[in-house]
Every structure is written in C-alpha cells, then in structure tokens.
Coordinates of C-alpha atoms in Angstrom, one line a residue:
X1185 CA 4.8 55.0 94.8
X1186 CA 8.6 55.5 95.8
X1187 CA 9.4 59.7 95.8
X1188 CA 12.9 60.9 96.5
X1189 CA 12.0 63.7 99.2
X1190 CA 15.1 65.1 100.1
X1191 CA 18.8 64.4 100.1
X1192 CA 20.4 65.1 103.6
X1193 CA 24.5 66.2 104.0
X1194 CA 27.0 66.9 106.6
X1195 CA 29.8 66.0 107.8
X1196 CA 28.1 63.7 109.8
X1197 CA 25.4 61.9 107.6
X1198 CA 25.1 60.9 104.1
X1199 CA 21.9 60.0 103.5
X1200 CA 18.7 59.7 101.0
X1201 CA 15.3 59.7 103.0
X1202 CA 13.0 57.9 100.9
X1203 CA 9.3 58.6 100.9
X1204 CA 6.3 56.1 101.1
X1205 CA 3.5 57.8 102.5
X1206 CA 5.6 59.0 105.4
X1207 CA 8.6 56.9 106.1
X1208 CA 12.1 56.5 104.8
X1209 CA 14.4 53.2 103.9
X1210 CA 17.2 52.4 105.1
X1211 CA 20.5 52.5 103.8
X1212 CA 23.8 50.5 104.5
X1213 CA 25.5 53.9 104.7
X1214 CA 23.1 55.8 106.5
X1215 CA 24.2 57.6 109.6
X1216 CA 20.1 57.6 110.8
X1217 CA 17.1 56.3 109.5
X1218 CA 13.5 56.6 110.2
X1219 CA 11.8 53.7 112.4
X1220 CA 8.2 54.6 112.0
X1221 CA 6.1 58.0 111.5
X1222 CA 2.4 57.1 111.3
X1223 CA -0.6 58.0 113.1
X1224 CA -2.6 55.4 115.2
X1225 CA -5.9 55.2 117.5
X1226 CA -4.9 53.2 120.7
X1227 CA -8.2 51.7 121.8
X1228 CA -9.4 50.1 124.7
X1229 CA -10.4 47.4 122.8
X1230 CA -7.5 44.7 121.5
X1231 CA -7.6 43.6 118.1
X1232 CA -5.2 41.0 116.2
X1233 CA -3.5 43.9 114.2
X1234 CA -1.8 46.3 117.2
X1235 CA -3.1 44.4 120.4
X1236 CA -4.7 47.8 121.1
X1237 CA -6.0 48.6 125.0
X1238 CA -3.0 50.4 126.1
X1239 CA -0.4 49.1 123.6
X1240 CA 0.0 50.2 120.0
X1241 CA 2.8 47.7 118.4
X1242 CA 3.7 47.2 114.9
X1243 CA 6.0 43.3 113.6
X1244 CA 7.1 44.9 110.5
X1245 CA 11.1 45.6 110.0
X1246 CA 11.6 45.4 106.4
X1247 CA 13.3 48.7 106.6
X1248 CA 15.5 48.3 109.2
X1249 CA 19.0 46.9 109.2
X1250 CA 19.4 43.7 110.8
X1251 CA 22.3 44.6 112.7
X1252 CA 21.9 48.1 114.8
X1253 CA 24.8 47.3 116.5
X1254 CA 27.3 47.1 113.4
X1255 CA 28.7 48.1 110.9
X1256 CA 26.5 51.0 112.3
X1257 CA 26.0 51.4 115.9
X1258 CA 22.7 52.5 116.4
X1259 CA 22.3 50.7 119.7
X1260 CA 24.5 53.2 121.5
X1261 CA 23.7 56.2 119.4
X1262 CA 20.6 58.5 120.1
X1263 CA 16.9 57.1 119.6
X1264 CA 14.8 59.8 118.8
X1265 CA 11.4 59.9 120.1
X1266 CA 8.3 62.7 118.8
X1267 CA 4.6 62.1 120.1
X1268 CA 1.6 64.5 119.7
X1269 CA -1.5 63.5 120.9
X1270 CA -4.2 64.5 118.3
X1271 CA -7.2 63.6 120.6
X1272 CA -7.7 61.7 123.7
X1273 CA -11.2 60.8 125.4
X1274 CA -12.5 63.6 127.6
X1275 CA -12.8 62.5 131.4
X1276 CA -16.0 60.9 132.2
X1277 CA -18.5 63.9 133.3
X1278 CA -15.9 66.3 132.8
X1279 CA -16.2 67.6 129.3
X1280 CA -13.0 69.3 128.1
X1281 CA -10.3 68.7 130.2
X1282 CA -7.9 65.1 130.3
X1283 CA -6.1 62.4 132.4
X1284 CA -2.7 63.3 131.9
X1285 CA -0.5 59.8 130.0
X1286 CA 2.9 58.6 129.9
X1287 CA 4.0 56.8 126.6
X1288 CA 7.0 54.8 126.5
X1289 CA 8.7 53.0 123.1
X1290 CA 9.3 49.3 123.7
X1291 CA 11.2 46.2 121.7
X1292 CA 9.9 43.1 122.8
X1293 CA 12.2 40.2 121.7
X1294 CA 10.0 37.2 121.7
X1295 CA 6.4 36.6 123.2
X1296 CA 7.3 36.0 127.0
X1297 CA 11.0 36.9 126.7
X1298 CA 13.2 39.7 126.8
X1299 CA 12.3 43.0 126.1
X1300 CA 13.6 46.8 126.4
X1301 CA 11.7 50.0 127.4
X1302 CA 12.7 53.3 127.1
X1303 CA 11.9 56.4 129.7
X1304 CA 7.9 57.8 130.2
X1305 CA 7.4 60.6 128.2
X1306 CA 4.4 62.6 129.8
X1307 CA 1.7 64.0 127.7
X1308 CA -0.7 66.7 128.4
X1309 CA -4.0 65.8 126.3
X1310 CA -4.8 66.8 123.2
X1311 CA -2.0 69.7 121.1
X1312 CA 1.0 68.4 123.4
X1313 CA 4.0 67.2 121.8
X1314 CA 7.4 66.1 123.6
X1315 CA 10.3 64.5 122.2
X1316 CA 12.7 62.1 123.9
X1317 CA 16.4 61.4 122.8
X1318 CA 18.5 58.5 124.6
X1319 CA 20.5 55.2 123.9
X1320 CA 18.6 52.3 123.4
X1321 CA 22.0 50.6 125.1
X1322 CA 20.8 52.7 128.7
X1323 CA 16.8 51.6 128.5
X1324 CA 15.7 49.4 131.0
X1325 CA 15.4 45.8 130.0
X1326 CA 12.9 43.1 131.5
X1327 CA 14.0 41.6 135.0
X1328 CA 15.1 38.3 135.0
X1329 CA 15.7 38.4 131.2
X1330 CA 18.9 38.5 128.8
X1331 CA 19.3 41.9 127.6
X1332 CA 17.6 42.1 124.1
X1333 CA 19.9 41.4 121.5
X1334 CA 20.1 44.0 118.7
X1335 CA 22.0 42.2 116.5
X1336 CA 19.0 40.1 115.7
X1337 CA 16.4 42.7 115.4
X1338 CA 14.9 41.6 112.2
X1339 CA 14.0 38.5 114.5
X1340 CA 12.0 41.1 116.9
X1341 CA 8.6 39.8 117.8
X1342 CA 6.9 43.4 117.7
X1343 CA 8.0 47.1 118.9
X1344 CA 5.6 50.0 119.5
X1345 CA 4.2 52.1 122.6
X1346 CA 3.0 51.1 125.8
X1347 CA 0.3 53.7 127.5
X1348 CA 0.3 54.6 131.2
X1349 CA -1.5 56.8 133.5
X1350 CA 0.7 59.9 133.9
X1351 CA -0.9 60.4 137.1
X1352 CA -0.3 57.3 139.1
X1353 CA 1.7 54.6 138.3
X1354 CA -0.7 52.3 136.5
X1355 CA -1.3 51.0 133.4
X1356 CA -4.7 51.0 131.9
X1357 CA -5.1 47.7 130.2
X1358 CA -8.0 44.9 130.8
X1359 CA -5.3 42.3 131.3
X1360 CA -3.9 44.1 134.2
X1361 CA -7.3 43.7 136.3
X1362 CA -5.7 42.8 140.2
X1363 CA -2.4 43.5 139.3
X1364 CA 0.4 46.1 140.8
X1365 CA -0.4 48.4 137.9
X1366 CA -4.1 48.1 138.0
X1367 CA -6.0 51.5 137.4
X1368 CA -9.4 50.3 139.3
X1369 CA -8.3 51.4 142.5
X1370 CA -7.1 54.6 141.6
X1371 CA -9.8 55.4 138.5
X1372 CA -12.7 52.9 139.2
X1373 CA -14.0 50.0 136.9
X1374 CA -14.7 52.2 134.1
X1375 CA -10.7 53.6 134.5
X1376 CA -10.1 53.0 130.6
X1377 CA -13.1 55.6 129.5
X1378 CA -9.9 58.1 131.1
X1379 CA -8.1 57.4 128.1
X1380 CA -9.4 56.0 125.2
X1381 CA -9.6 56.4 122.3
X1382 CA -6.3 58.1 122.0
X1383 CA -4.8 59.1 118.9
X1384 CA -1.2 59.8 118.8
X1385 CA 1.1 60.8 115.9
X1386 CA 4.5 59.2 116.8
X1387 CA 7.5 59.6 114.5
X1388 CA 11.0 58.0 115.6
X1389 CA 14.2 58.4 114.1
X1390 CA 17.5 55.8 114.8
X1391 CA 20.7 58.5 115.1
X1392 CA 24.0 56.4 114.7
X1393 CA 26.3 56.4 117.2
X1394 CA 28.3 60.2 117.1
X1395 CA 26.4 61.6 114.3
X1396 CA 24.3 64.4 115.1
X1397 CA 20.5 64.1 114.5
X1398 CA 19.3 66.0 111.2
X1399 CA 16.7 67.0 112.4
X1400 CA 12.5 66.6 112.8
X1401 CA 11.0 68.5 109.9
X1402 CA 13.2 65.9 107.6
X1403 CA 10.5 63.9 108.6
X1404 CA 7.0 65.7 109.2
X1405 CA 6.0 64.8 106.3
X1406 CA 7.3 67.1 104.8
X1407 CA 7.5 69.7 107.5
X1408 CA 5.9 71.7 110.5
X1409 CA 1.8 71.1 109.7
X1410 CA 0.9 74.2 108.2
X1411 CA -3.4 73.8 109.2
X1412 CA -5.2 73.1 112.5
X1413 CA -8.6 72.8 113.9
X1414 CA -10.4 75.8 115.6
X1415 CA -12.7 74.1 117.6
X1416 CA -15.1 77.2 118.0
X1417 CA -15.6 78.0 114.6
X1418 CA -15.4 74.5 113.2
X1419 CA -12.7 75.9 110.6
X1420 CA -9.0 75.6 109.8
X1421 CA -7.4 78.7 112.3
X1422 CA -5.2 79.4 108.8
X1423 CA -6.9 80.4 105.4
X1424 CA -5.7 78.0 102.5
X1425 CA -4.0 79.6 100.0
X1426 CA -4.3 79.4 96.4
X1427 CA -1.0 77.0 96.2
X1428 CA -2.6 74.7 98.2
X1429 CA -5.2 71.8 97.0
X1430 CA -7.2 69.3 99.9
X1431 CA -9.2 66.8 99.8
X1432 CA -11.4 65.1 102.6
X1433 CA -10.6 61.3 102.9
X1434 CA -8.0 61.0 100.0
X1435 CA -4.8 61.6 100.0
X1436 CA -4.3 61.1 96.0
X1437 CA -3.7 64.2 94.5
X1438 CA -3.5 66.1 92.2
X1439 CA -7.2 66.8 92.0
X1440 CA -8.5 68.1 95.2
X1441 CA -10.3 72.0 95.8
X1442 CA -7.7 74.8 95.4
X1443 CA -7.4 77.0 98.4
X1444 CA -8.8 80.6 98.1
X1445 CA -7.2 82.1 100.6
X1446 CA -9.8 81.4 103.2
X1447 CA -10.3 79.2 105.9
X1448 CA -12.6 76.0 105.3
X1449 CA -15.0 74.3 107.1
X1450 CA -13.8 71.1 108.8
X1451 CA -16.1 67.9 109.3
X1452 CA -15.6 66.6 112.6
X1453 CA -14.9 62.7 112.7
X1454 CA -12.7 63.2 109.4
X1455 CA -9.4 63.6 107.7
X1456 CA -8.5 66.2 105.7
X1457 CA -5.7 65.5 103.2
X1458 CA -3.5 69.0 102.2
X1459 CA -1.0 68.9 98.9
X1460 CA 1.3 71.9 98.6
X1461 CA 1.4 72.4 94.4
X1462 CA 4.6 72.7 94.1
X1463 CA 5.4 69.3 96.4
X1464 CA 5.6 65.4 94.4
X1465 CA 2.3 64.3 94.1
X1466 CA 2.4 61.9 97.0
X1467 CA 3.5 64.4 99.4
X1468 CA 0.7 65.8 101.6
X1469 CA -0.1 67.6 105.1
X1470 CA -2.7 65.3 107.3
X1471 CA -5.0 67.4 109.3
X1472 CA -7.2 64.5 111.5
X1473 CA -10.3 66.6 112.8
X1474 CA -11.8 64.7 116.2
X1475 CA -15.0 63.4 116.5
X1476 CA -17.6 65.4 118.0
X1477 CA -18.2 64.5 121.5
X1478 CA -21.1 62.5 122.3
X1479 CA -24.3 64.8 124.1
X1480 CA -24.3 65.2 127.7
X1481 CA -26.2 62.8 129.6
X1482 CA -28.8 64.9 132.5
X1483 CA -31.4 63.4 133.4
X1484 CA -33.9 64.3 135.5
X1485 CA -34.7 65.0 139.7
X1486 CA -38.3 64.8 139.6
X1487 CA -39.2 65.6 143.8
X1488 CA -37.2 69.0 143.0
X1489 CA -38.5 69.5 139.3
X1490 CA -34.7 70.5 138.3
X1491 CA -31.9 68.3 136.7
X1492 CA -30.4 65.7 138.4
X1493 CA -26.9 67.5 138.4
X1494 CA -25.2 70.6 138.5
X1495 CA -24.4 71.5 135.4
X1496 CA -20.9 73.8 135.3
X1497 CA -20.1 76.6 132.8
X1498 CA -18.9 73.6 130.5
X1499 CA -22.9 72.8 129.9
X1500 CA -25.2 75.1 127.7
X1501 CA -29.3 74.1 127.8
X1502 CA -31.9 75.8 126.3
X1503 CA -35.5 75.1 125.3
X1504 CA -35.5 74.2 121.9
X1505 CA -33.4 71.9 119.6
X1506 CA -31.8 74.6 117.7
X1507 CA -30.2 75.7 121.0
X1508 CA -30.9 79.4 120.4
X1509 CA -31.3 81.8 123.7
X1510 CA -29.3 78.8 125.7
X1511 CA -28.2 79.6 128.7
X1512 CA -24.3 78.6 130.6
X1513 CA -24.6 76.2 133.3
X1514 CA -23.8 78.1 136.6
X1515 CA -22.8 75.1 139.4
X1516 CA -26.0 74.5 140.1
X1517 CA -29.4 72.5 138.9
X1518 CA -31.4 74.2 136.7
X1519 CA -35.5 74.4 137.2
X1520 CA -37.3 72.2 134.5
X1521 CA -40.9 72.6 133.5
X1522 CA -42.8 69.6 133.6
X1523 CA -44.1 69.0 130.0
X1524 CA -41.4 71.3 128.3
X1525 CA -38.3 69.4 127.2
X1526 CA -35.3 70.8 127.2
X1527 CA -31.8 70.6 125.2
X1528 CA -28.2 70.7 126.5
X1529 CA -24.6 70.6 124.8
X1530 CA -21.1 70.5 126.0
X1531 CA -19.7 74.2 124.9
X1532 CA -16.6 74.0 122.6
X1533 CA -13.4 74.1 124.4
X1534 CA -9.9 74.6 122.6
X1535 CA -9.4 71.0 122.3
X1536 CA -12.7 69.9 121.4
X1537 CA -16.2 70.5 119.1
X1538 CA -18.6 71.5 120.5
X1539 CA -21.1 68.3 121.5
X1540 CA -24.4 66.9 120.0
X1541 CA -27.4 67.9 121.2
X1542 CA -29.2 66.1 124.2
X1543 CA -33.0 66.1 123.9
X1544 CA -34.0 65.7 127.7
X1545 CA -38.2 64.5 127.4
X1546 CA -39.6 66.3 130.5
X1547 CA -42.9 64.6 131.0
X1548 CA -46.7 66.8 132.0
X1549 CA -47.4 66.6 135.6
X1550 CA -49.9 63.8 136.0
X1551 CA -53.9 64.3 136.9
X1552 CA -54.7 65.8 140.4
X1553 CA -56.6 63.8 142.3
X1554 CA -59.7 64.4 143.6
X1555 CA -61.3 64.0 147.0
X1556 CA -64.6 64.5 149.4
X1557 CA -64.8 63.9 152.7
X1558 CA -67.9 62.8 155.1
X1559 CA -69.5 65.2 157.6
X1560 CA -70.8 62.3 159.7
X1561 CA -67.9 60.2 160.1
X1562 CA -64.8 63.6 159.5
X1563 CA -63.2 61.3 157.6
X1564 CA -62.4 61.5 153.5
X1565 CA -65.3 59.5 151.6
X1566 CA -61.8 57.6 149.8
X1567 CA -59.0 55.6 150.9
X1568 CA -56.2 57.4 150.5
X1569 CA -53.5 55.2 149.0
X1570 CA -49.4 55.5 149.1
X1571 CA -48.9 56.9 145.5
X1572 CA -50.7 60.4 147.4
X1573 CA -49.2 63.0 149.8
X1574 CA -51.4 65.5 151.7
X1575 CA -50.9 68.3 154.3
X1576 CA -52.7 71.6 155.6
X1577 CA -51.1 73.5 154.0
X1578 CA -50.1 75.1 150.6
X1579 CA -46.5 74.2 150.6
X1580 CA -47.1 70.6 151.6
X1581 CA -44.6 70.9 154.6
X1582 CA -44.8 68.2 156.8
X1583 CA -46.8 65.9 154.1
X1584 CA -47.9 62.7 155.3
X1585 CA -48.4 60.0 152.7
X1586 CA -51.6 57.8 152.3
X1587 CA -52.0 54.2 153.5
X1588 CA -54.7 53.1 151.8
X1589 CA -57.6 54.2 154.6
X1590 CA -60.1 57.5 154.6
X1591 CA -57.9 60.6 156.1
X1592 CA -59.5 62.4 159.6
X1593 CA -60.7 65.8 158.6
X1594 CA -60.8 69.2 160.7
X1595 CA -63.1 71.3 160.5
X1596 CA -62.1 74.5 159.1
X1597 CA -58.9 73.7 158.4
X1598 CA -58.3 73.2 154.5
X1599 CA -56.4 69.8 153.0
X1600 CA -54.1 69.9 150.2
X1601 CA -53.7 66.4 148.0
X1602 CA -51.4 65.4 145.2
X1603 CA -49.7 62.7 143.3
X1604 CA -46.2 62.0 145.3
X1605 CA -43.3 62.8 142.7
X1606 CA -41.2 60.0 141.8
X1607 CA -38.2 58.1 139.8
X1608 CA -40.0 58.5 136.8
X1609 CA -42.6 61.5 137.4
X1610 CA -43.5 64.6 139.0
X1611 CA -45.8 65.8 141.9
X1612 CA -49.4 66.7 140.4
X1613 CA -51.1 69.8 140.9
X1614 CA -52.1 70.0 144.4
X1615 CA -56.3 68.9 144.9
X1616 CA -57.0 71.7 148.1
X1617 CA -60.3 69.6 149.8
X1618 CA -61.8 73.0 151.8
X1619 CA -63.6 71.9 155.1
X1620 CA -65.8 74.2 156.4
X1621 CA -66.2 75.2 160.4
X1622 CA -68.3 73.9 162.7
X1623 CA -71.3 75.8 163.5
X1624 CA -71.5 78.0 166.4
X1625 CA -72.3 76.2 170.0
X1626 CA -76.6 75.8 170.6
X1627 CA -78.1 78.6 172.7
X1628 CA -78.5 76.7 175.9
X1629 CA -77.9 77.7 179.4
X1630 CA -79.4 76.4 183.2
X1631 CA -82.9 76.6 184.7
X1632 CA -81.7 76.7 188.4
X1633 CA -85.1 76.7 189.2
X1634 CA -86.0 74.1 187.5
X1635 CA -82.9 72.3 187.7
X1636 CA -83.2 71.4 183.8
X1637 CA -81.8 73.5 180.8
X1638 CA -83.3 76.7 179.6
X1639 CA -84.7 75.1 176.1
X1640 CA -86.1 71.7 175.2
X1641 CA -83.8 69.7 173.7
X1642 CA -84.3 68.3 170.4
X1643 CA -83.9 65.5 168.3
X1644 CA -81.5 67.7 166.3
X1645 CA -79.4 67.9 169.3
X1646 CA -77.4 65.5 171.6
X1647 CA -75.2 65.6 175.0
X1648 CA -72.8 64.0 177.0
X1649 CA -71.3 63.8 180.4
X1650 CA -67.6 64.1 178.1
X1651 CA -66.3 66.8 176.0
X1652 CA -65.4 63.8 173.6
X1653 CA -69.1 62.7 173.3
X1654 CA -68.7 58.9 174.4
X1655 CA -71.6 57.6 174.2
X1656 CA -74.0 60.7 173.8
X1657 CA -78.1 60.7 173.8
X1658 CA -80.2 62.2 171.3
X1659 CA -82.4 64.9 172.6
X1660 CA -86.0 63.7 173.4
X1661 CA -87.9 67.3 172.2
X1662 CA -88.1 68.0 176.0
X1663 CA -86.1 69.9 178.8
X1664 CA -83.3 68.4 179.7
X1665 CA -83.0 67.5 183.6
X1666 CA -79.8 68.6 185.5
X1667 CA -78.4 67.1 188.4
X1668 CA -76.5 69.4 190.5
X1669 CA -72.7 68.9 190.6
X1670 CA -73.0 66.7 187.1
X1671 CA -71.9 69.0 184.3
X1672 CA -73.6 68.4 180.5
X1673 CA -72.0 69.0 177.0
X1674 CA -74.8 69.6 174.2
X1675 CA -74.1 70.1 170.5
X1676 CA -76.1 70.3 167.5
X1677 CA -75.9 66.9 165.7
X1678 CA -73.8 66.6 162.6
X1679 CA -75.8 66.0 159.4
X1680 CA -74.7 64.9 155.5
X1681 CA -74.1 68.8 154.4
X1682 CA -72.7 70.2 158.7
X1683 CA -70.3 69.2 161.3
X1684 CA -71.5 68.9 164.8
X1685 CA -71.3 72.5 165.9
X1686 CA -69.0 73.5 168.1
X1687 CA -70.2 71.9 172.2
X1688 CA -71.7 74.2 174.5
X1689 CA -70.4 73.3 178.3
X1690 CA -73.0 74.2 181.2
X1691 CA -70.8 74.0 183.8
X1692 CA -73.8 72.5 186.5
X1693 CA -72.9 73.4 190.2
X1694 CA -73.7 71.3 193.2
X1695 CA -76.5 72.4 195.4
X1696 CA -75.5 74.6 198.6
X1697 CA -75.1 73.5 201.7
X1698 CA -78.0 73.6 204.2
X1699 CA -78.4 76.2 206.3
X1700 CA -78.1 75.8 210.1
X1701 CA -80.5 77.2 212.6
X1702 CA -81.2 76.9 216.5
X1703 CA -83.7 78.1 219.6
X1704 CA -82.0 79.2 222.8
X1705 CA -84.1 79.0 226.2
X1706 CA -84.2 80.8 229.1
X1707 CA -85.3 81.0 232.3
X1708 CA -86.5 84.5 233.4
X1709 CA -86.8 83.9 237.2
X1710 CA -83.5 83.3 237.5
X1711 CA -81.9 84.8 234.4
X1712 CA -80.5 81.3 233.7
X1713 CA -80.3 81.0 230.2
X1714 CA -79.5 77.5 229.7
X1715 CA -78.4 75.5 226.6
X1716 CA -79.5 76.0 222.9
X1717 CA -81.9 73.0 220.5
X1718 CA -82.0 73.0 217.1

C-alpha cells in the first residue's frame, strides 16, 4: 500500500516522495526522484531474474520519466549513488577478512548495443558505505557505440551494478573465462569464492540539473538504521526501546514484540524487520543478520600426528563439541591424539558470527605388529612387508621400510617395528623384538706340543679357516689338529633358543726356523786349522 512519507521543499525542489516498501514515484514536477533503493544478493550463480555472477540489473522503469533529458534535465544534473555492503564471502582459508570490490551503476540500451557506465566506487567488505555524485552526461559510454540516448529511457533494456575486483582490474564473472578482465590469473579457478555471495544495499537518487540534492535520509527508509549486529554477542549493539515493535521475517506490522529496552538476540541467516510506533504502518527499519560461516575445514597430517595446517589466532579447537576449555590457534599445527576427536571454529570477528562447529574424527592407532626372529638363520621368522617400518632404535630414526622378506637380526642389538603412518592412518605402537647377545667365545687355546688345540672339540662346536665361517666343520668330539702358520676360528654352534657365540681366534704361528750347526777341523802339527763341515 501507497504511504505519503514526507513532503520535501526548497527553493530548489518541490516534491512528494511516495513510499512503496522503499521507493518513491515520480513526478512531472519533481526536481529529483528516487531510481531504486533495495537490497540484493549478487551471486556467482546467473539466474533469469538479475543475471547474477557479477551483475545485479533490474528492466523495470515504471517510475521513471521517459525523458531525463526534458522538460527536466536529469541527464546533466547529479546522479546520486549510496552502496553498503551488508556481507560479502570471507576469502577462501582466511576467515574474517575480504577482497576489496569496485561497483559501478550501468544503463545498458539494448542487448549488444550501447550502453553507459559510471565511475568505480571501491568498497571495503562488509560495514563500508561510499556514495558517488556525477552527471550521467560525463560517464563513459561503450566504444564503438552511439552514446545512449536518454530520451528513450523507458526503452532501456536493463540498468543495475556491475561488480569488479577492487584489487586488480578484473571482473569476476564465468563469462569472462580467457578474457582481458579474467580473475583466474590473478585469483585462481576458484576466484569467484573471493566474492560471493555479496549483499549490497544500493539506493540512487536522479538530482535535476541545478537543484541541490535533498538529501539521503529522505530515503533510508526512513532514516539512518537505528539497530546493527554485534557479531560477539549475537545481539543487536543498541537495546530496543519500548517505542519500537520487530518482527523476524515479516515486515507487516503492527503486531510484532515490543522492545524493552534491551538488546535482542539475532538469528544468523535472517531478517529482522523494525517498526518505530509512531511511523505509518508500512514503514520499517531492515536489519539483514549474515549467515553463519560455514566450519573450518582441518584435516588431518597423520606421519606428524598434528593437523594438516597451521591454524592462526582466527581458529579456536578444543576437545569436545561444546567447545569449552578451547584453545586460540597460535601459527602453528596443533598435536592430535589418535583416537580422540577434536572440534575447531572460526572465532567471531567484527564482521562476522562466529562459525559452526567442525567435528574432526581422529582415528585409534592401528594394532602393533608382532614379530620373532630365528637364531639359526638371524633372520625374522616373517616377511616383513611395505605397510611396516623398523629401526634400532626407539625414535625410529633412520627407519627402513619392509619389502616383503625376513629382516637380518643382530645380536644384542634390539629392533623396533610398527605400522607406517599414512593418508588415511597413523603409525602403530612401536613392536620392540629384543635380541639377545651372543654367548661368550669357547675356552680354547693351542697345544704347541701337540700341535692340536688344548680341548676336544665337539659336536656342539665348529671352525673355520675365515672369520665369516665359509664353509665350517662340525667338531668330531676330538682334538683338533693345527698346522703351523694356518690360523683356526672356533665357535660354539648356534641352536633354536642361542646365537653362535661370539668366535674365538687362535692365531697358529708357523714353526721356527731350523737351527744351524757346524764342526771345524784342525790340524795340530801344523796348527792349520782348515775349513769347517756341517
């Protein structure tokens, strides 16, 4: 229903604004009019309606005068210009801050033809508001194109805003893949996630041509806001006063709640309508509350047991649903505890709730394995296969990973084993296989006499002309000859429950030389002594 809202005078204007949910008619002696005052949700989808991905248009003109160009020049006077942004998408992994935009007002004459822009106004997220005030007669006009012709503009194909990045030159818009104004290069292929949804409140007044402008809360319906969001406390920042009534999702009053002087809680995702008491009944203040942002997204780095990113003081985890003793993300990866789940949130910010809740399932470590090993061969009694890491020691530095064959033992020297961590699991509980020494090296030394060793050699026991034991020979219960200059290694055999013992070297020397001896003759008569035979 038609209310009379005001009645504006000056020297200047003579005019009655005319109230329809927000907008006012036109009138042949009006000195401005309104052009539109709504509030929109560009997305990055197009529809049939408002195209949508980076434009927002509207073909209706019913209240406009045919002619802006006479008898009132409105082409040459001042087009006024108010945005606010109410919300804007939050840049992708960066909860809480925005892509700065650029909106710029636009006639488009006929699909294909001429059209006229006016400047880039630049907008800072979510709460920033800017005005712009210029002749539509100095906007730029399509290249190649007739001007547009405003003395036809009840023939206009469509008018409305045109989104751009205000931080480069490009436009984010699907249709605009490959193009100059493309935003993959600068943004990546998911660029449009920068921006929308977006929703804007634009209101834009057409000043004649020397009359001064009346002024903007002549259209704000019906004046400065009077209730925003306070994204902390989830409440309007103002109390609402007894001569106020609201209603969530309808704007027909009378018959909403009556303020009590309080603040109220504020449903995010919704619209709260406000109706002064003392306004006309379809007058009201429109408070849109944002969505609450969707949960954060960690997942998991299972070979570190922490999460896979570093969550920054806009992050808040904790290890229950109801988020109590949460903790603030630092810049770095938080330590997770395999079969405890854990909970994280985007903190509220000024400009937006604070997020649903992630639940982040942290899976139990899986079964150790479990492995013996052989004393005859020093070899595990199982193949070890690829899915298991081992090492000798506790830390598992220097791991070496399974190939599906029995690992070589040492003796005395402990083996850890575990289930490798991977995409989708963690590291088990390490299996620690403990090998035992070998036993000490046999009592055995040399019989030089003899040339044999000092005890009989068993059939416990074998030898070898190698410290590696190619080819060794069981004891035969008897004393084992030596050859001088042919050195012997002997060990105590290994059996199913010992090692070999450690091998005892006799270090066998080659036999001495011969001695040399000789008989010297003489003759007495002559004291000749003559030569010496051995």
């Amino acid at each position: 229903m038609k209310q009379i809202f005001t009645l504006i005078k000056s020297k200047y204007i003579t005019c009655t604004l005319m109230m329809l949910t927000g907008f006012s008619l036109w009138s042949a002696n009006a000195q401005e009019f309104l052009v539109k005052n709504e509030i929109f949700t560009v997305t990055k989808e197009e529809n049939n309606d408002h195209d949508g991905n980076s434009l927002w248009t509207w073909t209706d003109k019913m209240n406009f005068p045919a002619d802006w160009t006479a008898p009132t020049n409105f082409y040459d006077g001042q087009f006024m210009i108010r945005y606010r942004i109410i919300s804007q998408a939050e840049i992708p992994g960066a909860p809480g801050t925005y892509r700065k935009t650029k909106l710029q007002f636009a006639f488009w004459q006929e699909p294909g033809g001429s059209e006229t822009a006016g400047d880039h106004v630049l907008m800072n997220g979510p709460g920033s508001i800017e005005t712009s005030s210029a002749a539509i007669s100095s906007w730029w006009n399509k290249e190649n194109k007739p001007k547009v012709d405003f003395t036809k503009v009840d023939e206009f194909w469509k008018y409305g805003i045109v989104v751009w990045d205000g931080e480069s030159g490009c436009m984010p818009s699907t249709w605009e893949n490959g193009q100059p104004t493309d935003c993959a290069p600068v943004l990546g292929s998911n660029y449009q996630d920068y921006f929308f949804p977006l929703q804007i409140e634009l209101t834009v007044v057409a000043v004649a041509e020397g009359a001064t402008f009346s002024g903007w809360n002549n259209y704000l319906i019906p004046g400065a806001r009077p209730f925003t969001t306070n994204f902390q406390t989830e409440k309007t920042n103002e109390p609402v006063p007894a001569t106020y009534e609201y209603k969530v999702g309808n704007s027909t009053f009378p018959g909403g709640t009556v303020g009590t002087g309080t603040t109220i809680d504020l449903t995010p995702g919704t619209t709260v309508y406000f109706h002064k008491l003392t306004d006309p009944a379809g007058t009201f203040y429109t408070l849109v509350v944002p969505s609450r942002p969707s949960a954060p997204t960690v997942g998991l780095d299972h070979a570190n047991e922490t999460t896979d990113i570093a969550l920054s003081s806009v992050y808040k985890y904790a290890g229950n649903p109801g988020m109590t003793d949460y903790e603030i993300g630092n810049g770095t990866k938080p330590q997770v505890t395999p079969g405890q789940d854990a909970y994280f949130q985007f903190v509220a910010t000024p400009a937006s709730f604070i997020s649903s809740v992630q639940h982040l399932d942290i899976p139990t470590r899986p079964a150790k394995p479990d492995y013996s090993f052989s004393y005859l061969t020093g070899k595990t009694v199982e193949d070890v296969p690829n899915t298991i890491e081992y090492a000798t020691n506790a830390s598992m530095t220097g791991a070496l990973i399974g190939d599906f064959e029995p690992v070589n033992v040492v003796p005395g020297t402990d083996m850890y084993f575990r289930v490798r961590p991977s995409d989708i699991g963690f590291a088990s509980e390490k299996f620690v296989l403990n090998i035992p020494a070998q036993p000490n090296e046999p009592n055995v030394s040399i019989d030089f006499a003899n040339k044999r060793t000092s005890v009989v050699i068993a059939s416990t026991m074998e030898y070898a002309g190698n410290v590696n034991f190619t080819s060794p020979t069981t004891g035969a219960g008897t004393y084992l000859p030596l050859t001088p200059g042919n050195d012997v290694y002997i060990r105590t055999k290994s059996t199913a429950t010992s090692f070999a013992s450690v091998a005892k070297f006799l270090d066998v020397p080659p036999l001495p030389a011969t001695p040399a001896y000789g008989i010297r003759l003489c003759q007495h008569f002559d004291h000749y002594c003559g030569a010496s035979y051995g």
